[in-house]
Amino acid sequence: MSPLPDRPFGLPIDHFGVAVHDLDAAATPWAVLGLPVAEDEEVPEQGVRVRLLRAGDAWIELLAPSRDDSPVGRFLRTRGEGLHHVALRVDDIEAELARLIDAGARAIDAHPRRGRAGSQVAFLHPGWAHGVLIELVQPAAPR
Ligand code: CO
């Protein structure tokens, strides 16, 4: 089993993903809190529209389905609006994922796939992390 890297500060939170029906309506409370909108993006492969809100060194990622049969659309139907996933930032997602699988993690993605803005992402099964869907994200460039 590959050793756990020496990380006294753990892994930084990259973002929280929140499943919502309507981006504009869902962004309002965050705007009142003072989180500026960073950008909107459509991810057709995932059937989702994304609105990123700045929260210091991290982000809130609002996710609204662009079609009903998308993963976020199904989540909304079964669970309703709310916290969808927690994303941790990693430097080397390929190595991290291999180490986690080696350590017994249940990965949804056996290999990283393309995320937004040139990032690479991989999801770990909520059944492994006691109900939390965890996303690993390796950003394309420093931000
Ligand atoms: Co995410």
Short mmCIF file of C-alpha atoms and ligand atoms in Angstrom, two decimals:
data_model
loop_
_atom_site.label_atom_id
_atom_site.label_comp_id
_atom_site.label_asym_id
_atom_site.label_seq_id
_atom_site.Cartn_x
_atom_site.Cartn_y
_atom_site.Cartn_z
CA MET A 1 0.00 0.00 0.00
CA SER A 2 1.46 3.36 -0.98
CA PRO A 3 2.19 5.61 1.99
CA LEU A 4 0.05 8.61 2.90
CA PRO A 5 1.88 11.77 1.78
CA ASP A 6 3.12 14.03 4.57
CA ARG A 7 0.40 16.71 4.68
CA PRO A 8 0.19 18.54 8.00
CA PHE A 9 -2.58 20.78 6.63
CA GLY A 10 -4.49 18.05 4.82
CA LEU A 11 -6.06 18.92 1.49
CA PRO A 12 -7.64 22.31 0.82
CA ILE A 13 -11.34 22.57 0.10
CA ASP A 14 -11.70 23.59 -3.55
CA HIS A 15 -15.47 23.98 -3.57
CA PHE A 16 -18.83 22.81 -2.33
CA GLY A 17 -21.27 21.72 -5.04
CA VAL A 18 -24.91 22.61 -4.42
CA ALA A 19 -27.74 21.16 -6.52
CA VAL A 20 -30.40 23.76 -7.34
CA HIS A 21 -33.39 24.15 -9.64
CA ASP A 22 -32.66 27.71 -10.75
CA LEU A 23 -29.23 29.41 -10.76
CA ASP A 24 -30.53 32.98 -10.44
CA ALA A 25 -32.87 32.19 -7.56
CA ALA A 26 -30.25 30.07 -5.79
CA ALA A 27 -27.52 32.71 -6.17
CA THR A 28 -29.54 35.37 -4.34
CA PRO A 29 -28.78 34.34 -0.72
CA TRP A 30 -25.08 34.04 -1.57
CA ALA A 31 -25.15 37.52 -3.10
CA VAL A 32 -26.69 38.87 0.11
CA LEU A 33 -23.86 37.16 2.00
CA GLY A 34 -21.42 39.02 -0.26
CA LEU A 35 -20.02 36.22 -2.43
CA PRO A 36 -19.37 37.58 -5.92
CA VAL A 37 -20.22 35.59 -9.01
CA ALA A 38 -17.02 34.46 -10.70
CA GLU A 39 -18.41 32.83 -13.81
CA ASP A 40 -21.11 30.71 -15.42
CA GLU A 41 -20.41 27.65 -17.47
CA GLU A 42 -22.46 25.07 -19.36
CA VAL A 43 -21.19 21.49 -19.28
CA PRO A 44 -23.28 19.70 -21.93
CA GLU A 45 -21.69 16.27 -21.31
CA GLN A 46 -22.92 16.43 -17.71
CA GLY A 47 -26.23 18.08 -18.57
CA VAL A 48 -25.52 20.83 -16.09
CA ARG A 49 -25.18 24.59 -15.86
CA VAL A 50 -22.66 25.83 -13.30
CA ARG A 51 -22.40 29.15 -11.47
CA LEU A 52 -19.22 29.71 -9.48
CA LEU A 53 -19.26 32.02 -6.47
CA ARG A 54 -16.06 33.19 -4.83
CA ALA A 55 -15.63 32.22 -1.18
CA GLY A 56 -12.10 33.27 -0.24
CA ASP A 57 -9.70 30.56 -1.41
CA ALA A 58 -12.57 28.26 -2.29
CA TRP A 59 -15.78 28.34 -4.32
CA ILE A 60 -19.44 27.57 -4.08
CA GLU A 61 -20.48 25.72 -7.23
CA LEU A 62 -24.20 26.00 -7.93
CA LEU A 63 -25.38 23.20 -10.23
CA ALA A 64 -28.65 23.34 -12.15
CA PRO A 65 -29.68 20.60 -14.58
CA SER A 66 -29.97 21.54 -18.25
CA ARG A 67 -31.95 18.32 -18.81
CA ASP A 68 -34.03 16.14 -16.48
CA ASP A 69 -32.10 12.91 -17.06
CA SER A 70 -28.75 14.42 -16.02
CA PRO A 71 -27.10 13.26 -12.76
CA VAL A 72 -27.97 16.55 -11.05
CA GLY A 73 -31.54 16.33 -12.40
CA ARG A 74 -31.89 12.86 -10.86
CA PHE A 75 -30.37 14.08 -7.59
CA LEU A 76 -32.93 16.91 -7.41
CA ARG A 77 -35.81 14.51 -8.03
CA THR A 78 -34.76 12.10 -5.30
CA ARG A 79 -33.10 14.35 -2.72
CA GLY A 80 -34.24 17.88 -3.50
CA GLU A 81 -32.03 20.97 -3.42
CA GLY A 82 -28.99 21.08 -1.21
CA LEU A 83 -25.38 20.04 -0.72
CA HIS A 84 -24.34 17.72 -3.54
CA HIS A 85 -20.59 17.20 -3.14
CA VAL A 86 -17.42 18.41 -1.45
CA ALA A 87 -14.34 18.93 -3.62
CA LEU A 88 -10.77 18.68 -2.36
CA ARG A 89 -7.87 20.15 -4.34
CA VAL A 90 -4.96 17.85 -5.17
CA ASP A 91 -1.65 18.37 -6.98
CA ASP A 92 -1.43 15.01 -8.72
CA ILE A 93 -4.89 13.51 -9.19
CA GLU A 94 -3.64 10.41 -11.00
CA ALA A 95 -1.34 9.44 -8.12
CA GLU A 96 -3.91 10.46 -5.49
CA LEU A 97 -6.66 8.35 -7.03
CA ALA A 98 -4.35 5.34 -7.37
CA ARG A 99 -3.31 5.68 -3.72
CA LEU A 100 -6.93 5.97 -2.55
CA ILE A 101 -8.11 2.94 -4.54
CA ASP A 102 -5.11 1.06 -3.16
CA ALA A 103 -6.23 2.09 0.34
CA GLY A 104 -9.74 0.70 -0.24
CA ALA A 105 -11.63 3.79 -1.41
CA ARG A 106 -14.63 3.21 -3.66
CA ALA A 107 -14.03 5.41 -6.68
CA ILE A 108 -16.79 6.30 -9.13
CA ASP A 109 -14.08 7.22 -11.64
CA ALA A 110 -11.25 4.73 -11.98
CA HIS A 111 -9.34 7.42 -13.88
CA PRO A 112 -9.54 11.21 -13.79
CA ARG A 113 -11.76 12.90 -16.37
CA ARG A 114 -12.05 16.40 -17.72
CA GLY A 115 -13.71 18.92 -15.39
CA ARG A 116 -14.52 22.55 -15.95
CA ALA A 117 -11.89 25.07 -17.03
CA GLY A 118 -9.31 22.50 -18.03
CA SER A 119 -9.24 20.83 -14.62
CA GLN A 120 -9.13 17.08 -14.04
CA VAL A 121 -11.65 15.56 -11.63
CA ALA A 122 -12.57 12.21 -10.12
CA PHE A 123 -15.44 11.28 -7.80
CA LEU A 124 -15.41 8.95 -4.80
CA HIS A 125 -18.56 7.05 -3.93
CA PRO A 126 -20.74 8.49 -1.13
CA GLY A 127 -21.17 4.94 0.16
CA TRP A 128 -17.47 4.97 1.01
CA ALA A 129 -17.44 8.37 2.76
CA HIS A 130 -20.60 7.86 4.83
CA GLY A 131 -22.98 9.76 2.63
CA VAL A 132 -20.63 12.40 1.21
CA LEU A 133 -19.89 12.51 -2.51
CA ILE A 134 -16.24 13.61 -2.67
CA GLU A 135 -14.70 15.16 -5.77
CA LEU A 136 -10.95 15.38 -6.25
CA VAL A 137 -9.93 18.26 -8.47
CA GLN A 138 -6.59 19.13 -9.99
CA PRO A 139 -6.87 22.66 -11.38
CA ALA A 140 -5.46 23.40 -14.81
CA ALA A 141 -3.36 26.30 -13.57
CA PRO A 142 -2.78 28.16 -10.29
CA ARG A 143 -5.69 30.41 -9.33
CO CO B 1 -17.62 20.07 -8.31
#
